[in-house]
Amino acid sequence: NKQYPDVPHHTMVLGPRYEGLLTDIFKNHKLTDDFSLYLHRPTATDPSVAPAGCDCFYVLAPVPHLDSGTDWAKEAESYKNAVCKRLEETLLPDLGQHVVTSHVMTPQHFHDDLLSYKGAAFGLEPLLLQSAWFRPHNRSEDIENLFMVGASTHPGAGMPGVLMSAKALETVIPVIHNQANA
């Protein structure tokens, strides 16, 4: 129930050790207590997404996938509070006392509700040999009539890539279907 007009639409809040943090999360599978955060404030460009006099935020805190053994049923609330505290210390003073509603999504949610492998929120690691044409193609090369869309398939990640992936299949599947029925 407060606005933070000085916060832009997209903000990176970098912690004290960026490279070491990524190593701990992605290689060592550790849930860390220092953060680098992505903060999205859509009300900066579209005030209609929150009630008058209020702001709306999305915070992304990189965490390890489910192989870390983190018990998200126990950790989610305290982790959310630690992230909130970090945001209060850096960009959003008194945030905690102005939150009207919040929703936390953890790797467990991504696994259980969205069927995401190991609870990963994102797809393939962005390596050169998993980019562009090297990404899995929309039509399986191994399983007949298996088609794939999404951020981990060709042409790539992000909403535009996912939509282009679906659009490509929209033209391919009817042709294949018609050939099979000819």
PDB file of C-alpha atoms in Angstrom:
ATOM      1  CA  ASN A   1       0.000   0.000   0.000  1.00  0.00           C
ATOM      2  CA  LYS A   2       2.883   2.322  -0.866  1.00  0.00           C
ATOM      3  CA  GLN A   3       4.544   3.492  -4.057  1.00  0.00           C
ATOM      4  CA  TYR A   4       8.269   3.567  -4.766  1.00  0.00           C
ATOM      5  CA  PRO A   5       8.412   6.019  -7.694  1.00  0.00           C
ATOM      6  CA  ASP A   6      12.219   6.148  -7.836  1.00  0.00           C
ATOM      7  CA  VAL A   7      12.501   2.423  -8.604  1.00  0.00           C
ATOM      8  CA  PRO A   8      12.652   1.738 -12.370  1.00  0.00           C
ATOM      9  CA  HIS A   9      10.770  -0.976 -14.250  1.00  0.00           C
ATOM     10  CA  HIS A  10      13.761  -3.390 -14.202  1.00  0.00           C
ATOM     11  CA  THR A  11      16.461  -3.413 -11.523  1.00  0.00           C
ATOM     12  CA  MET A  12      19.319  -5.729 -10.636  1.00  0.00           C
ATOM     13  CA  VAL A  13      20.273  -5.772  -6.961  1.00  0.00           C
ATOM     14  CA  LEU A  14      23.759  -7.261  -6.913  1.00  0.00           C
ATOM     15  CA  GLY A  15      25.110  -8.883  -3.798  1.00  0.00           C
ATOM     16  CA  PRO A  16      28.703  -8.754  -2.580  1.00  0.00           C
ATOM     17  CA  ARG A  17      29.889 -11.824  -4.527  1.00  0.00           C
ATOM     18  CA  TYR A  18      28.239 -12.398  -7.850  1.00  0.00           C
ATOM     19  CA  GLU A  19      30.467 -15.101  -9.410  1.00  0.00           C
ATOM     20  CA  GLY A  20      30.872 -17.003  -6.141  1.00  0.00           C
ATOM     21  CA  LEU A  21      27.131 -16.827  -5.567  1.00  0.00           C
ATOM     22  CA  LEU A  22      26.414 -18.374  -8.965  1.00  0.00           C
ATOM     23  CA  THR A  23      28.971 -21.121  -8.292  1.00  0.00           C
ATOM     24  CA  ASP A  24      27.326 -21.904  -4.951  1.00  0.00           C
ATOM     25  CA  ILE A  25      23.850 -22.037  -6.504  1.00  0.00           C
ATOM     26  CA  PHE A  26      24.455 -23.808  -9.802  1.00  0.00           C
ATOM     27  CA  LYS A  27      27.548 -25.943  -9.151  1.00  0.00           C
ATOM     28  CA  ASN A  28      27.466 -26.584  -5.387  1.00  0.00           C
ATOM     29  CA  HIS A  29      23.635 -26.600  -5.148  1.00  0.00           C
ATOM     30  CA  LYS A  30      23.672 -24.453  -2.001  1.00  0.00           C
ATOM     31  CA  LEU A  31      20.894 -22.154  -0.842  1.00  0.00           C
ATOM     32  CA  THR A  32      22.859 -19.049   0.102  1.00  0.00           C
ATOM     33  CA  ASP A  33      22.092 -16.244   2.516  1.00  0.00           C
ATOM     34  CA  ASP A  34      23.460 -13.486   0.299  1.00  0.00           C
ATOM     35  CA  PHE A  35      21.497 -12.439  -2.736  1.00  0.00           C
ATOM     36  CA  SER A  36      21.660 -11.016  -6.188  1.00  0.00           C
ATOM     37  CA  LEU A  37      18.100 -10.236  -7.175  1.00  0.00           C
ATOM     38  CA  TYR A  38      16.144  -9.202 -10.223  1.00  0.00           C
ATOM     39  CA  LEU A  39      13.363  -6.769  -9.308  1.00  0.00           C
ATOM     40  CA  HIS A  40      10.532  -6.113 -11.732  1.00  0.00           C
ATOM     41  CA  ARG A  41       8.230  -3.152 -11.082  1.00  0.00           C
ATOM     42  CA  PRO A  42       5.563  -3.199 -13.821  1.00  0.00           C
ATOM     43  CA  THR A  43       3.746  -0.263 -12.211  1.00  0.00           C
ATOM     44  CA  ALA A  44       6.639   1.949 -13.337  1.00  0.00           C
ATOM     45  CA  THR A  45       5.238   1.802 -16.874  1.00  0.00           C
ATOM     46  CA  ASP A  46       1.664   0.607 -16.275  1.00  0.00           C
ATOM     47  CA  PRO A  47       0.122   1.897 -13.032  1.00  0.00           C
ATOM     48  CA  SER A  48      -3.103   0.011 -13.796  1.00  0.00           C
ATOM     49  CA  VAL A  49      -1.577  -3.298 -12.623  1.00  0.00           C
ATOM     50  CA  ALA A  50      -1.920  -2.209  -8.972  1.00  0.00           C
ATOM     51  CA  PRO A  51      -4.590  -0.304  -7.047  1.00  0.00           C
ATOM     52  CA  ALA A  52      -4.207   3.485  -6.898  1.00  0.00           C
ATOM     53  CA  GLY A  53      -1.440   4.523  -4.520  1.00  0.00           C
ATOM     54  CA  CYS A  54       0.135   1.059  -4.576  1.00  0.00           C
ATOM     55  CA  ASP A  55       2.997  -0.671  -6.332  1.00  0.00           C
ATOM     56  CA  CYS A  56       3.480  -4.159  -7.705  1.00  0.00           C
ATOM     57  CA  PHE A  57       6.746  -6.106  -7.671  1.00  0.00           C
ATOM     58  CA  TYR A  58       8.105  -9.418  -8.875  1.00  0.00           C
ATOM     59  CA  VAL A  59      11.392 -10.550  -7.363  1.00  0.00           C
ATOM     60  CA  LEU A  60      13.555 -13.293  -8.809  1.00  0.00           C
ATOM     61  CA  ALA A  61      16.137 -14.780  -6.460  1.00  0.00           C
ATOM     62  CA  PRO A  62      18.297 -17.468  -8.079  1.00  0.00           C
ATOM     63  CA  VAL A  63      18.228 -20.661  -6.009  1.00  0.00           C
ATOM     64  CA  PRO A  64      19.455 -24.214  -6.611  1.00  0.00           C
ATOM     65  CA  HIS A  65      17.184 -26.840  -8.140  1.00  0.00           C
ATOM     66  CA  LEU A  66      15.751 -29.710  -6.116  1.00  0.00           C
ATOM     67  CA  ASP A  67      19.000 -31.720  -6.127  1.00  0.00           C
ATOM     68  CA  SER A  68      20.130 -29.334  -3.379  1.00  0.00           C
ATOM     69  CA  GLY A  69      17.905 -31.157  -0.906  1.00  0.00           C
ATOM     70  CA  THR A  70      16.402 -27.872   0.289  1.00  0.00           C
ATOM     71  CA  ASP A  71      13.153 -28.471   2.156  1.00  0.00           C
ATOM     72  CA  TRP A  72      11.110 -25.678   0.621  1.00  0.00           C
ATOM     73  CA  ALA A  73       8.144 -26.333   2.911  1.00  0.00           C
ATOM     74  CA  LYS A  74      10.436 -25.260   5.777  1.00  0.00           C
ATOM     75  CA  GLU A  75      12.611 -22.698   3.987  1.00  0.00           C
ATOM     76  CA  ALA A  76      10.245 -20.735   1.720  1.00  0.00           C
ATOM     77  CA  GLU A  77       8.858 -18.296   4.284  1.00  0.00           C
ATOM     78  CA  SER A  78      12.188 -17.490   5.945  1.00  0.00           C
ATOM     79  CA  TYR A  79      13.868 -17.136   2.549  1.00  0.00           C
ATOM     80  CA  LYS A  80      11.115 -14.758   1.394  1.00  0.00           C
ATOM     81  CA  ASN A  81      11.608 -12.703   4.568  1.00  0.00           C
ATOM     82  CA  ALA A  82      15.377 -12.561   4.015  1.00  0.00           C
ATOM     83  CA  VAL A  83      14.845 -11.361   0.429  1.00  0.00           C
ATOM     84  CA  CYS A  84      12.367  -8.749   1.677  1.00  0.00           C
ATOM     85  CA  LYS A  85      14.899  -7.566   4.266  1.00  0.00           C
ATOM     86  CA  ARG A  86      17.589  -7.238   1.573  1.00  0.00           C
ATOM     87  CA  LEU A  87      15.212  -5.167  -0.576  1.00  0.00           C
ATOM     88  CA  GLU A  88      14.395  -2.960   2.425  1.00  0.00           C
ATOM     89  CA  GLU A  89      18.122  -2.381   3.003  1.00  0.00           C
ATOM     90  CA  THR A  90      18.824  -1.478  -0.623  1.00  0.00           C
ATOM     91  CA  LEU A  91      15.862  -0.061  -2.576  1.00  0.00           C
ATOM     92  CA  LEU A  92      12.523  -0.425  -0.836  1.00  0.00           C
ATOM     93  CA  PRO A  93      12.557   1.011   2.701  1.00  0.00           C
ATOM     94  CA  ASP A  94       9.845  -0.388   4.969  1.00  0.00           C
ATOM     95  CA  LEU A  95       8.667  -2.795   2.268  1.00  0.00           C
ATOM     96  CA  GLY A  96       7.571  -5.464   4.738  1.00  0.00           C
ATOM     97  CA  GLN A  97       5.066  -3.229   6.477  1.00  0.00           C
ATOM     98  CA  HIS A  98       3.483  -2.214   3.154  1.00  0.00           C
ATOM     99  CA  VAL A  99       3.025  -5.650   1.580  1.00  0.00           C
ATOM    100  CA  VAL A 100      -0.692  -6.334   1.148  1.00  0.00           C
ATOM    101  CA  THR A 101      -0.349  -9.717  -0.533  1.00  0.00           C
ATOM    102  CA  SER A 102       2.495 -11.932  -1.675  1.00  0.00           C
ATOM    103  CA  HIS A 103       2.964 -15.253  -3.395  1.00  0.00           C
ATOM    104  CA  VAL A 104       6.131 -17.352  -3.267  1.00  0.00           C
ATOM    105  CA  MET A 105       7.066 -19.834  -5.970  1.00  0.00           C
ATOM    106  CA  THR A 106       9.826 -22.313  -5.165  1.00  0.00           C
ATOM    107  CA  PRO A 107      11.528 -25.093  -7.113  1.00  0.00           C
ATOM    108  CA  GLN A 108       9.105 -27.470  -5.390  1.00  0.00           C
ATOM    109  CA  HIS A 109       6.177 -25.565  -6.929  1.00  0.00           C
ATOM    110  CA  PHE A 110       7.810 -25.645 -10.366  1.00  0.00           C
ATOM    111  CA  HIS A 111       8.322 -29.397 -10.011  1.00  0.00           C
ATOM    112  CA  ASP A 112       4.959 -30.363  -8.513  1.00  0.00           C
ATOM    113  CA  ASP A 113       2.589 -27.960 -10.252  1.00  0.00           C
ATOM    114  CA  LEU A 114       4.373 -27.136 -13.508  1.00  0.00           C
ATOM    115  CA  LEU A 115       6.138 -30.490 -14.018  1.00  0.00           C
ATOM    116  CA  SER A 116       9.472 -28.759 -14.412  1.00  0.00           C
ATOM    117  CA  TYR A 117      12.519 -31.040 -14.327  1.00  0.00           C
ATOM    118  CA  LYS A 118      14.159 -30.798 -10.878  1.00  0.00           C
ATOM    119  CA  GLY A 119      12.018 -27.719 -10.215  1.00  0.00           C
ATOM    120  CA  ALA A 120      14.033 -25.562 -12.598  1.00  0.00           C
ATOM    121  CA  ALA A 121      12.308 -22.291 -13.454  1.00  0.00           C
ATOM    122  CA  PHE A 122      14.241 -21.913 -16.691  1.00  0.00           C
ATOM    123  CA  GLY A 123      15.249 -24.264 -19.463  1.00  0.00           C
ATOM    124  CA  LEU A 124      18.595 -25.262 -20.870  1.00  0.00           C
ATOM    125  CA  GLU A 125      21.796 -23.686 -19.659  1.00  0.00           C
ATOM    126  CA  PRO A 126      22.664 -20.925 -22.131  1.00  0.00           C
ATOM    127  CA  LEU A 127      25.750 -22.532 -23.651  1.00  0.00           C
ATOM    128  CA  LEU A 128      26.847 -21.812 -27.211  1.00  0.00           C
ATOM    129  CA  LEU A 129      26.101 -25.374 -28.313  1.00  0.00           C
ATOM    130  CA  GLN A 130      22.560 -25.076 -26.947  1.00  0.00           C
ATOM    131  CA  SER A 131      21.837 -21.839 -28.775  1.00  0.00           C
ATOM    132  CA  ALA A 132      19.937 -21.070 -31.961  1.00  0.00           C
ATOM    133  CA  TRP A 133      19.958 -24.041 -34.357  1.00  0.00           C
ATOM    134  CA  PHE A 134      21.636 -26.264 -31.758  1.00  0.00           C
ATOM    135  CA  ARG A 135      18.603 -26.126 -29.464  1.00  0.00           C
ATOM    136  CA  PRO A 136      16.284 -29.119 -29.583  1.00  0.00           C
ATOM    137  CA  HIS A 137      14.138 -28.751 -32.672  1.00  0.00           C
ATOM    138  CA  ASN A 138      10.371 -28.446 -32.494  1.00  0.00           C
ATOM    139  CA  ARG A 139       9.878 -31.872 -34.038  1.00  0.00           C
ATOM    140  CA  SER A 140      11.548 -34.732 -32.201  1.00  0.00           C
ATOM    141  CA  GLU A 141      14.255 -36.476 -34.155  1.00  0.00           C
ATOM    142  CA  ASP A 142      13.748 -39.617 -32.039  1.00  0.00           C
ATOM    143  CA  ILE A 143      10.012 -40.026 -31.426  1.00  0.00           C
ATOM    144  CA  GLU A 144       7.551 -39.917 -34.309  1.00  0.00           C
ATOM    145  CA  ASN A 145       4.832 -37.262 -33.994  1.00  0.00           C
ATOM    146  CA  LEU A 146       6.340 -35.697 -30.874  1.00  0.00           C
ATOM    147  CA  PHE A 147       6.410 -31.925 -31.153  1.00  0.00           C
ATOM    148  CA  MET A 148       7.856 -29.468 -28.660  1.00  0.00           C
ATOM    149  CA  VAL A 149       7.424 -25.790 -27.934  1.00  0.00           C
ATOM    150  CA  GLY A 150       8.882 -23.620 -25.229  1.00  0.00           C
ATOM    151  CA  ALA A 151      11.948 -21.810 -24.028  1.00  0.00           C
ATOM    152  CA  SER A 152      14.241 -24.850 -24.312  1.00  0.00           C
ATOM    153  CA  THR A 153      13.374 -25.547 -27.939  1.00  0.00           C
ATOM    154  CA  HIS A 154      14.163 -23.754 -31.161  1.00  0.00           C
ATOM    155  CA  PRO A 155      14.212 -20.738 -31.597  1.00  0.00           C
ATOM    156  CA  GLY A 156      14.884 -19.910 -27.947  1.00  0.00           C
ATOM    157  CA  ALA A 157      13.965 -18.428 -24.612  1.00  0.00           C
ATOM    158  CA  GLY A 158      11.741 -15.533 -23.698  1.00  0.00           C
ATOM    159  CA  MET A 159       8.172 -14.834 -24.634  1.00  0.00           C
ATOM    160  CA  PRO A 160       8.989 -13.981 -28.276  1.00  0.00           C
ATOM    161  CA  GLY A 161      10.948 -17.239 -28.693  1.00  0.00           C
ATOM    162  CA  VAL A 162       8.209 -19.330 -27.098  1.00  0.00           C
ATOM    163  CA  LEU A 163       5.518 -17.728 -29.269  1.00  0.00           C
ATOM    164  CA  MET A 164       7.619 -18.166 -32.424  1.00  0.00           C
ATOM    165  CA  SER A 165       8.120 -21.808 -31.445  1.00  0.00           C
ATOM    166  CA  ALA A 166       4.350 -22.311 -31.195  1.00  0.00           C
ATOM    167  CA  LYS A 167       3.749 -20.398 -34.437  1.00  0.00           C
ATOM    168  CA  ALA A 168       6.224 -22.622 -36.294  1.00  0.00           C
ATOM    169  CA  LEU A 169       4.371 -25.740 -35.162  1.00  0.00           C
ATOM    170  CA  GLU A 170       1.060 -24.179 -36.110  1.00  0.00           C
ATOM    171  CA  THR A 171       2.192 -24.388 -39.729  1.00  0.00           C
ATOM    172  CA  VAL A 172       4.072 -27.716 -39.534  1.00  0.00           C
ATOM    173  CA  ILE A 173       1.539 -29.950 -37.761  1.00  0.00           C
ATOM    174  CA  PRO A 174      -1.337 -29.526 -40.261  1.00  0.00           C
ATOM    175  CA  VAL A 175       1.019 -30.359 -43.153  1.00  0.00           C
ATOM    176  CA  ILE A 176       2.230 -33.510 -41.396  1.00  0.00           C
ATOM    177  CA  HIS A 177      -1.332 -34.439 -40.440  1.00  0.00           C
ATOM    178  CA  ASN A 178      -2.519 -34.003 -44.032  1.00  0.00           C
ATOM    179  CA  GLN A 179       0.386 -36.088 -45.366  1.00  0.00           C
ATOM    180  CA  ALA A 180      -0.440 -38.885 -42.927  1.00  0.00           C
ATOM    181  CA  ASN A 181      -4.089 -38.898 -44.002  1.00  0.00           C
ATOM    182  CA  ALA A 182      -3.407 -38.701 -47.756  1.00  0.00           C
TER     183      ALA A 182
END
